[in-house]
Amino acid sequence: MQVMASGLLFTLHNVSSSSFVSTTKRCLGLCCLWNRKLSGIGASAATDVEPSKPPVQIDHNQLLIDGQFVDAVSGKTFATIDPRTGDTIANVAEADVEDVDRAVRAARKAFDEGPWPKMTAYERSRIILRCADILEKHNDEVAAIETWDNGKTYEQAANVEIPMVVRLFRYYAGWADKIHGLTVPADGSHHVQTLHEPIGVAGQIVPWNFPLLIFSWKVAPALACGNAVVMKTAEQTPLSALFVSKLFHEAGLPPGVLNVISGFGPTAGAALCTHMDVDKLAFTGSTATGRRVLELSARSNLKPVTLELGGKSPFIVCRDAEIDAAVEAAHAALFFNQGQCCCAGSRTFVHESIYDEFVEKAKARAIKRVVGDPFKSGVDQGPQIDSAQFEKILKYIRSGIESGATLESGGQRVGSKGYYIQPTVFSNVQA
């Protein structure tokens, strides 16, 4: 189960004040607004040189079930790939129906019979805080795993994302003993109250673009409320969740409370969605897969489902905008995280009175963006996640050219190995 297609197309539309609402047939991308000072190195930085050796060793590539690392029942594994080279980082256990059932049974036992939901909320809070503390101590190691498996820059992982994960776990640790029901006024001699209780076993499925960050968005609140979790990682990026979950057990998380399985959507993901002993599902990914998750829930035990799905976000620049600031914001809104973000500003609508100036500055800004080994300092953009996304982006670029849009910059792969693509800007995109 995957997040929506990623991309690096910055499409510029010329619109007048009377036609500010429009759509585009061929634009793509994903983003988040995040910015830092960039060097002036050319966008096509060399990527064929020997990539940096990651400062970390992969020791955990099995399934984490009931506090133990175990092989898949079938013994099958699959390769997780270094997007810088296309080479295998590690072979990871491939979960199937039997493994999902083992994980769910472990979570159910932990919830029904274990200490986690029965301990005081204050004690749960202390354990989650210890989880945050131990993760903070391993910040650089976790960031290296995230960069190696995903391709995002090490600076982004180490200085932004992992600290955000730590902060998020501390935030939800603070909520653990502040979740309570209400006493409700009632007519007559009646006592009316509401009681908030953990729901039970939470099945969770995360995408590959922000593996550990979205892991934390799902795991932290579920644990704070006293639930047990079965987490399915994206098949492209299984490594960081396994390592971090091992750290959490060292911090005192009881066995069975957090189970992590790696595998593919049609097998492990579907088994988790249809399992009759899963009480709740949370999924982040594509709209098409979100529909499938809802369908599988309905066909099983009608478990409630929370969905966070991909979007297609317009970026609108009005004629009174400060152009340099708007160019920088639009650039960050698309190219952050290699363009692989579910709310990217991939369609840029610019008022006709400032259109030409905006296009030239957007083009120049894209050309300055440094593409290269994400472990190296000064690099702004690493490789795409895998060959499938790499080929999809190149297909969209060809489509833009064939449809008559003007290719202002980029449009080619960078180097001859790995999944690097030049930051690409199109103008004159027809609605």
Coordinates of C-alpha atoms in Angstrom, one line a residue:
M1 CA 0.0 0.0 0.0
Q2 CA 1.6 3.2 -1.2
V3 CA 1.3 6.9 -0.8
M4 CA 0.3 8.8 -3.9
A5 CA 2.7 9.2 -6.8
S6 CA 5.5 11.7 -6.2
G7 CA 7.0 14.1 -8.6
L8 CA 9.2 17.1 -9.3
L9 CA 7.0 19.1 -11.8
F10 CA 6.5 22.7 -11.0
T11 CA 3.7 23.8 -13.3
L12 CA 3.1 27.5 -13.9
H13 CA -0.3 28.8 -15.1
N14 CA -0.9 32.3 -16.4
V15 CA -4.2 33.5 -15.0
S16 CA -6.0 36.8 -15.0
S17 CA -7.9 38.3 -12.1
S18 CA -11.2 37.1 -13.6
S19 CA -10.1 33.5 -13.9
F20 CA -8.3 32.5 -10.7
V21 CA -10.0 29.1 -10.5
S22 CA -8.6 26.6 -12.9
T23 CA -7.4 23.0 -13.1
T24 CA -4.5 21.3 -14.9
K25 CA -4.3 18.0 -16.7
R26 CA -0.6 17.3 -16.2
C27 CA 1.1 18.4 -13.1
L28 CA 2.4 16.4 -10.2
G29 CA 4.3 16.8 -7.0
L30 CA 4.3 16.6 -3.2
C31 CA 5.5 19.0 -0.5
C32 CA 5.7 20.7 2.8
L33 CA 6.8 24.2 3.5
W34 CA 10.3 23.9 5.0
N35 CA 13.3 26.0 4.1
R36 CA 16.9 26.5 4.7
K37 CA 19.8 28.5 3.2
L38 CA 20.9 26.9 -0.1
S39 CA 24.4 26.9 -1.7
G40 CA 24.9 28.1 -5.2
I41 CA 26.1 24.8 -6.6
G42 CA 24.5 23.8 -9.9
A43 CA 21.4 21.5 -9.8
S44 CA 23.2 18.7 -11.6
A45 CA 25.7 17.9 -8.9
A46 CA 27.6 14.7 -9.7
T47 CA 25.9 11.6 -8.5
D48 CA 28.1 9.0 -10.3
V49 CA 30.9 9.3 -7.7
E50 CA 31.0 6.6 -5.1
P51 CA 28.2 7.3 -2.6
S52 CA 29.0 8.0 1.1
K53 CA 29.1 5.0 3.4
P54 CA 26.2 5.4 5.8
P55 CA 27.4 5.7 9.4
V56 CA 25.1 3.0 10.7
Q57 CA 24.7 -0.8 10.6
I58 CA 21.4 -2.6 9.9
D59 CA 20.9 -5.2 12.6
H60 CA 17.1 -5.5 12.6
N61 CA 15.4 -6.9 9.5
Q62 CA 12.9 -9.3 11.0
L63 CA 9.3 -8.9 12.1
L64 CA 8.8 -7.5 15.6
I65 CA 6.0 -9.6 17.3
D66 CA 5.4 -9.8 21.0
G67 CA 8.6 -8.1 21.9
Q68 CA 10.8 -10.5 19.8
F69 CA 12.3 -10.3 16.4
V70 CA 11.2 -13.3 14.4
D71 CA 11.3 -14.5 10.8
A72 CA 8.2 -14.7 8.7
V73 CA 6.3 -18.0 8.9
S74 CA 7.1 -18.6 5.2
G75 CA 10.7 -17.7 5.6
K76 CA 10.3 -15.3 2.7
T77 CA 12.2 -12.0 2.5
F78 CA 12.3 -9.0 0.2
A79 CA 15.0 -6.5 -0.6
T80 CA 14.8 -2.9 0.6
I81 CA 16.7 -0.7 -1.8
D82 CA 19.2 2.2 -1.5
P83 CA 17.7 4.8 -3.8
R84 CA 21.1 6.4 -4.3
T85 CA 22.3 3.3 -6.2
G86 CA 19.5 0.8 -6.7
D87 CA 21.5 -1.7 -4.6
T88 CA 20.1 -3.8 -1.8
I89 CA 20.5 -2.5 1.8
A90 CA 19.1 -5.5 3.5
N91 CA 16.7 -8.4 3.0
V92 CA 13.7 -7.9 5.2
A93 CA 11.2 -10.5 6.5
E94 CA 8.0 -10.5 4.3
A95 CA 4.9 -10.8 6.4
D96 CA 1.8 -12.6 5.1
V97 CA -1.6 -13.6 6.6
E98 CA -0.1 -16.0 9.2
D99 CA 2.3 -13.3 10.4
V100 CA -0.3 -10.7 10.7
D101 CA -2.4 -13.1 12.7
R102 CA 0.5 -13.7 15.1
A103 CA 1.0 -10.0 15.5
V104 CA -2.7 -9.3 16.2
R105 CA -2.9 -12.2 18.7
A106 CA 0.1 -10.8 20.5
A107 CA -1.5 -7.3 20.6
R108 CA -4.8 -8.7 21.7
K109 CA -3.2 -10.6 24.6
A110 CA -1.2 -7.6 25.6
F111 CA -4.4 -5.5 25.7
D112 CA -6.6 -8.1 27.4
E113 CA -4.2 -9.6 29.8
G114 CA -1.0 -7.4 29.9
P115 CA -0.1 -4.5 32.1
W116 CA -0.3 -1.7 29.5
P117 CA -4.0 -0.7 29.6
K118 CA -4.3 -1.5 33.2
M119 CA -1.5 0.6 34.5
T120 CA -2.1 4.2 35.6
A121 CA -2.1 6.8 32.8
Y122 CA 0.8 8.4 34.7
E123 CA 2.9 5.3 34.4
R124 CA 2.1 5.0 30.7
S125 CA 3.2 8.6 30.3
R126 CA 6.5 7.9 32.0
I127 CA 7.3 5.0 29.7
I128 CA 6.4 7.1 26.6
L129 CA 8.7 9.9 27.9
R130 CA 11.5 7.3 28.3
C131 CA 10.8 6.3 24.7
A132 CA 11.3 9.9 23.6
D133 CA 14.5 10.2 25.6
I134 CA 16.1 7.1 24.2
L135 CA 15.2 8.1 20.7
E136 CA 16.7 11.5 21.2
K137 CA 20.0 9.8 22.3
H138 CA 20.0 7.8 19.0
N139 CA 19.0 10.8 16.8
D140 CA 21.9 10.6 14.4
E141 CA 21.7 6.8 14.0
V142 CA 18.0 6.9 13.3
A143 CA 18.4 9.7 10.9
A144 CA 21.1 7.8 9.0
I145 CA 18.8 4.8 8.6
E146 CA 16.0 7.1 7.4
T147 CA 18.2 8.7 4.8
W148 CA 19.7 5.4 3.6
D149 CA 16.3 3.7 3.2
N150 CA 14.4 6.7 1.9
G151 CA 16.8 9.1 0.1
K152 CA 15.8 12.2 2.0
T153 CA 18.7 14.4 3.0
Y154 CA 20.5 13.6 6.2
E155 CA 20.3 17.2 7.3
Q156 CA 16.5 17.1 7.0
A157 CA 16.2 13.8 8.8
A158 CA 18.7 14.6 11.6
N159 CA 17.8 18.3 12.2
V160 CA 14.1 18.4 11.5
E161 CA 12.3 15.1 11.3
I162 CA 13.7 13.0 14.1
P163 CA 13.6 15.9 16.6
M164 CA 9.9 16.4 15.5
V165 CA 9.3 12.7 16.3
V166 CA 10.9 13.1 19.8
R167 CA 8.8 16.2 20.5
L168 CA 5.6 14.5 19.3
F169 CA 6.1 11.5 21.6
R170 CA 6.6 13.9 24.5
Y171 CA 3.5 15.8 23.6
Y172 CA 1.3 12.7 23.6
A173 CA 3.0 11.4 26.8
G174 CA 1.6 14.6 28.4
W175 CA -1.9 13.7 27.2
A176 CA -1.9 10.2 28.8
D177 CA -3.3 11.3 32.1
K178 CA -5.5 14.2 30.8
I179 CA -8.0 12.2 28.8
H180 CA -11.2 11.8 30.7
G181 CA -14.9 11.7 30.4
L182 CA -17.6 14.1 31.6
T183 CA -20.3 14.2 34.2
V184 CA -23.5 15.3 32.4
P185 CA -26.3 17.2 34.1
A186 CA -29.6 15.2 33.9
D187 CA -33.2 15.7 34.9
G188 CA -34.4 13.8 37.9
S189 CA -32.5 11.5 40.2
H190 CA -30.2 10.2 37.5
H191 CA -26.4 10.1 37.3
V192 CA -25.1 10.5 33.7
Q193 CA -21.4 10.3 32.8
T194 CA -19.2 9.5 29.8
L195 CA -16.1 7.3 30.1
H196 CA -13.3 7.3 27.6
E197 CA -11.6 4.0 27.2
P198 CA -8.9 2.6 24.9
I199 CA -10.4 0.9 21.9
G200 CA -8.2 -2.2 21.9
V201 CA -6.0 -3.3 19.0
A202 CA -5.1 -0.6 16.5
G203 CA -4.0 -1.6 13.0
Q204 CA -1.9 1.1 11.4
I205 CA -0.4 1.4 7.9
V206 CA 2.1 4.1 7.0
P207 CA 3.6 5.3 3.7
W208 CA 7.2 5.7 2.5
N209 CA 7.7 9.4 2.2
F210 CA 8.0 10.2 5.9
P211 CA 8.4 6.7 7.4
L212 CA 9.2 7.6 11.0
L213 CA 7.3 10.9 11.3
I214 CA 4.0 9.3 10.2
F215 CA 4.8 6.3 12.4
S216 CA 4.9 8.6 15.3
W217 CA 1.6 10.3 14.4
K218 CA -0.1 7.0 14.6
V219 CA 1.7 5.2 17.4
A220 CA 2.1 7.9 19.9
P221 CA -1.6 8.8 20.4
A222 CA -2.6 5.1 20.3
L223 CA -0.1 4.3 23.1
A224 CA -1.0 7.3 25.2
C225 CA -4.6 6.1 25.3
G226 CA -3.6 2.6 26.4
N227 CA -4.1 0.7 23.1
A228 CA -2.0 -2.1 21.6
V229 CA -0.6 -1.6 18.0
V230 CA 0.1 -3.6 14.9
M231 CA 2.0 -1.4 12.5
K232 CA 2.6 -2.3 8.9
T233 CA 5.4 -0.3 7.4
A234 CA 5.8 0.6 3.7
E235 CA 7.7 -2.1 1.8
Q236 CA 10.1 0.6 0.5
T237 CA 11.1 1.8 3.9
P238 CA 10.8 -0.8 6.7
L239 CA 14.0 -0.2 8.5
S240 CA 13.6 2.8 10.8
A241 CA 10.4 1.6 12.4
L242 CA 12.0 -1.7 13.4
F243 CA 15.0 0.0 14.9
V244 CA 13.0 2.6 16.8
S245 CA 10.5 0.0 18.1
K246 CA 13.4 -2.0 19.5
L247 CA 14.5 1.2 21.4
F248 CA 11.0 1.6 22.8
H249 CA 11.1 -1.9 24.2
E250 CA 14.4 -1.0 25.9
A251 CA 12.6 2.0 27.4
G252 CA 10.1 -0.4 29.1
L253 CA 7.3 -0.8 26.6
P254 CA 5.7 -4.2 27.5
P255 CA 5.9 -7.1 24.9
G256 CA 3.0 -7.2 22.5
V257 CA 2.0 -3.5 22.9
L258 CA 3.9 -2.4 19.7
N259 CA 4.2 -5.0 16.9
V260 CA 5.9 -4.1 13.6
I261 CA 5.4 -6.1 10.4
S262 CA 6.9 -5.4 7.0
G263 CA 5.4 -6.6 3.8
F264 CA 3.2 -5.7 0.9
G265 CA -0.3 -4.2 0.7
P266 CA -2.2 -6.9 -1.1
T267 CA -1.0 -9.5 1.4
A268 CA 0.0 -8.1 4.8
G269 CA -1.9 -4.9 4.5
A270 CA -5.1 -6.6 3.4
A271 CA -4.8 -9.2 6.1
L272 CA -4.5 -6.4 8.7
C273 CA -7.6 -4.6 7.3
T274 CA -9.8 -7.7 7.3
H275 CA -8.7 -9.2 10.6
M276 CA -11.7 -9.7 12.9
D277 CA -9.7 -9.0 16.0
V278 CA -8.5 -5.5 14.9
D279 CA -10.6 -2.8 16.5
K280 CA -9.5 0.3 14.6
L281 CA -7.5 1.1 11.4
A282 CA -5.5 4.1 10.6
F283 CA -4.1 4.5 7.1
T284 CA -2.0 7.2 5.3
G285 CA -1.5 6.8 1.6
S286 CA -3.2 7.1 -1.8
T287 CA -6.9 7.8 -2.3
A288 CA -7.3 4.6 -4.3
T289 CA -5.8 2.5 -1.5
G290 CA -7.8 4.4 1.1
R291 CA -11.0 3.3 -0.7
R292 CA -9.7 -0.3 -0.6
V293 CA -9.0 0.0 3.2
L294 CA -12.6 1.2 3.8
E295 CA -14.0 -1.7 1.7
L296 CA -12.0 -4.3 3.5
S297 CA -13.1 -2.9 6.9
A298 CA -16.7 -3.1 5.7
R299 CA -16.3 -6.7 4.6
S300 CA -15.0 -7.8 7.9
N301 CA -16.1 -6.4 11.3
L302 CA -16.9 -2.8 10.3
K303 CA -13.9 -1.5 12.3
P304 CA -13.7 2.3 12.3
V305 CA -11.1 3.7 9.9
T306 CA -9.1 6.9 9.9
L307 CA -7.8 8.0 6.5
E308 CA -5.1 10.6 5.6
L309 CA -5.0 10.6 1.8
G310 CA -3.1 12.4 -1.0
G311 CA -4.0 15.8 -2.3
K312 CA -3.4 18.0 -5.3
S313 CA -2.7 21.4 -3.9
P314 CA -2.8 24.7 -5.9
F315 CA -0.4 27.5 -5.0
I316 CA -1.9 30.9 -6.0
V317 CA 0.3 34.0 -6.4
C318 CA -1.7 37.3 -6.5
R319 CA -0.5 40.4 -8.4
D320 CA 0.4 42.3 -5.1
A321 CA 2.6 39.4 -3.8
E322 CA 6.3 40.0 -2.9
I323 CA 7.7 38.1 -5.9
D324 CA 11.0 36.9 -4.4
A325 CA 9.3 35.6 -1.3
A326 CA 6.5 33.9 -3.4
V327 CA 9.1 32.2 -5.6
E328 CA 10.9 30.9 -2.6
A329 CA 7.7 29.7 -0.9
A330 CA 6.5 28.0 -4.1
H331 CA 9.8 26.3 -4.6
A332 CA 9.8 24.9 -1.1
A333 CA 6.1 24.0 -1.5
L334 CA 7.0 21.5 -4.2
F335 CA 10.6 20.4 -4.0
F336 CA 10.8 19.6 -0.3
N337 CA 11.5 16.0 0.4
Q338 CA 12.2 15.3 -3.3
G339 CA 8.7 16.4 -4.1
Q340 CA 7.3 13.4 -2.2
C341 CA 4.7 15.0 0.1
C342 CA 0.9 14.6 0.1
C343 CA 0.1 18.3 0.2
A344 CA 2.6 19.6 -2.3
G345 CA 1.9 22.9 -4.1
S346 CA 2.4 21.3 -7.5
R347 CA 0.1 23.6 -9.5
T348 CA 1.2 27.2 -9.3
F349 CA -1.2 29.9 -10.5
V350 CA 0.4 33.3 -11.1
H351 CA -1.4 36.6 -11.9
E352 CA -0.7 37.6 -15.5
S353 CA 0.8 41.0 -14.5
I354 CA 3.7 39.3 -12.8
Y355 CA 3.8 36.0 -14.7
D356 CA 6.9 36.5 -16.8
E357 CA 9.0 37.8 -13.9
F358 CA 7.8 34.9 -11.7
V359 CA 8.7 32.3 -14.3
E360 CA 12.2 33.6 -14.8
K361 CA 12.9 33.7 -11.0
A362 CA 11.3 30.2 -10.5
K363 CA 13.5 28.8 -13.2
A364 CA 16.6 30.3 -11.8
R365 CA 15.7 29.0 -8.3
A366 CA 15.2 25.5 -9.6
I367 CA 18.5 25.6 -11.4
K368 CA 20.3 26.5 -8.1
R369 CA 18.9 23.4 -6.3
V370 CA 21.6 20.9 -5.6
V371 CA 20.9 17.3 -6.4
G372 CA 23.2 14.6 -5.1
D373 CA 24.1 12.1 -2.3
P374 CA 21.7 12.9 0.6
F375 CA 24.4 12.1 3.1
K376 CA 26.7 15.0 1.8
S377 CA 26.5 18.5 3.2
G378 CA 25.2 21.1 0.9
V379 CA 22.9 18.8 -1.0
D380 CA 19.3 20.0 -1.2
Q381 CA 17.7 17.0 -3.0
G382 CA 18.3 13.3 -2.9
P383 CA 17.0 10.6 -5.1
Q384 CA 13.4 9.5 -5.6
I385 CA 12.3 6.6 -3.5
D386 CA 12.5 3.8 -6.1
S387 CA 12.5 2.9 -9.8
A388 CA 8.7 3.0 -10.0
Q389 CA 8.4 6.6 -8.8
F390 CA 11.5 7.5 -10.9
E391 CA 9.9 6.2 -14.1
K392 CA 6.5 7.7 -13.2
I393 CA 8.0 11.2 -12.9
L394 CA 9.9 10.9 -16.1
K395 CA 6.7 9.8 -17.8
Y396 CA 4.9 12.9 -16.5
I397 CA 7.8 15.1 -17.8
R398 CA 7.4 13.6 -21.3
S399 CA 3.7 14.1 -21.0
G400 CA 4.1 17.7 -20.2
I401 CA 6.4 18.2 -23.2
E402 CA 4.0 16.3 -25.5
S403 CA 1.1 18.4 -24.4
G404 CA 2.8 21.6 -25.4
A405 CA 3.9 23.0 -22.1
T406 CA 7.2 24.9 -22.1
L407 CA 10.0 23.1 -20.3
E408 CA 11.8 25.9 -18.5
S409 CA 14.4 23.8 -16.6
G410 CA 15.3 20.3 -15.7
G411 CA 13.5 17.4 -17.3
Q412 CA 16.3 14.8 -17.2
R413 CA 17.7 12.3 -14.8
V414 CA 20.9 13.2 -13.0
G415 CA 23.8 10.8 -13.3
S416 CA 23.6 7.2 -14.6
K417 CA 22.8 5.3 -11.4
G418 CA 20.3 5.8 -8.6
Y419 CA 16.9 7.6 -8.9
Y420 CA 18.0 11.2 -9.2
I421 CA 15.9 13.7 -11.3
Q422 CA 16.6 17.4 -12.1
P423 CA 14.2 19.9 -10.5
T424 CA 11.8 20.5 -13.4
V425 CA 9.8 23.6 -14.1
F426 CA 7.1 23.9 -16.8
S427 CA 5.4 27.1 -17.9
N428 CA 2.4 27.8 -20.2
V429 CA 0.5 24.8 -18.8
Q430 CA -2.9 24.7 -20.3
A431 CA -5.9 24.3 -18.0

